[in-house]
Structure formats: C-alpha cells, structure tokens
XYZ file of C-alpha atoms in Angstrom:
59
model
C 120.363 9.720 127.915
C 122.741 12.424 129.072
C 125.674 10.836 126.036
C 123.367 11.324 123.572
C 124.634 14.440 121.187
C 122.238 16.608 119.366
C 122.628 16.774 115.847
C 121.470 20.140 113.445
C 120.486 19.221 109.599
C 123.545 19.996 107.045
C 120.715 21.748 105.244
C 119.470 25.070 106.826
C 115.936 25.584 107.035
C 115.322 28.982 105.358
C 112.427 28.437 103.396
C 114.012 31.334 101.384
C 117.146 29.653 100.935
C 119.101 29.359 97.063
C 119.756 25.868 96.830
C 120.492 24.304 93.787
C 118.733 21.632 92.392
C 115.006 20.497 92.331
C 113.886 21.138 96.056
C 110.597 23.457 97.137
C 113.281 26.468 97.588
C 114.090 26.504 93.724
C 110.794 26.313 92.952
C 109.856 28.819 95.186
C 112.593 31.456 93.195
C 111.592 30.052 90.091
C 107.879 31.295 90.853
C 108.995 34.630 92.118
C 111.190 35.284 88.906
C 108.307 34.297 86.301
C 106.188 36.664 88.162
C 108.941 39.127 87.650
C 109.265 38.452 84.069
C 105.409 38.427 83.682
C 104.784 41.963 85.743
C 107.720 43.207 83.771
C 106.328 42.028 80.002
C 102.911 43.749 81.079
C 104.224 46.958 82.631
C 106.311 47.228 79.618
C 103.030 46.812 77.323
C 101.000 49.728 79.643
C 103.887 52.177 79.232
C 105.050 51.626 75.785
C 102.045 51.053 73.869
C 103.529 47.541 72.307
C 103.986 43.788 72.982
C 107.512 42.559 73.501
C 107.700 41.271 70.300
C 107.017 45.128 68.832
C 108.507 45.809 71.056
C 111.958 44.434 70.492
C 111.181 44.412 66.909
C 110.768 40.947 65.984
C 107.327 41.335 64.339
C-alpha cells in the first residue's frame, strides 16, 4: 500500500464555486441572483411609489 498515489478531484469543492453548466453551484447563484432581482423590484416599489412596469414606463 505504500505505491499507491493519492489523487485530488479536477473539480474543487467550494460549494460557492462559478461553474458553468447545470451542477448544484449554478443553481445555487442562480437562487442568490433572483433573490437579488426580487429584493431589488420590491425595494424599488417602497421607495418610488410604482411597479417596475410604471416604473420604467411600459404601462
């Protein structure tokens, strides 16, 4: 047992890691950037008074 070589993974094991591709990393940063977008659409309503769509004119 003394030849035997220990090998690491080729894929690092940051859970926090930007891979591409569909793995649990990218869906963990595609969770954190719709909550972005989401805390962002209603912060935007509280302050300005309007919904996106008001906001940005569309309706």
């Amino acid at each position: 047992m003394a030849n035997v070589k220990k090998t690491t993974p080729s894929v690092s094991e940051d859970p926090n890691a930007l891979r591409w591709g569909f793995t649990p990393q990218s869906e963990n940063w595609n969770g954190r950037f719709a909550m972005i977008g989401f805390l962002s659409a209603v912060a935007l309503e509280v302050f300005s008074g309007q919904g996106i769509l008001h906001f940005w004119g569309i309706l």
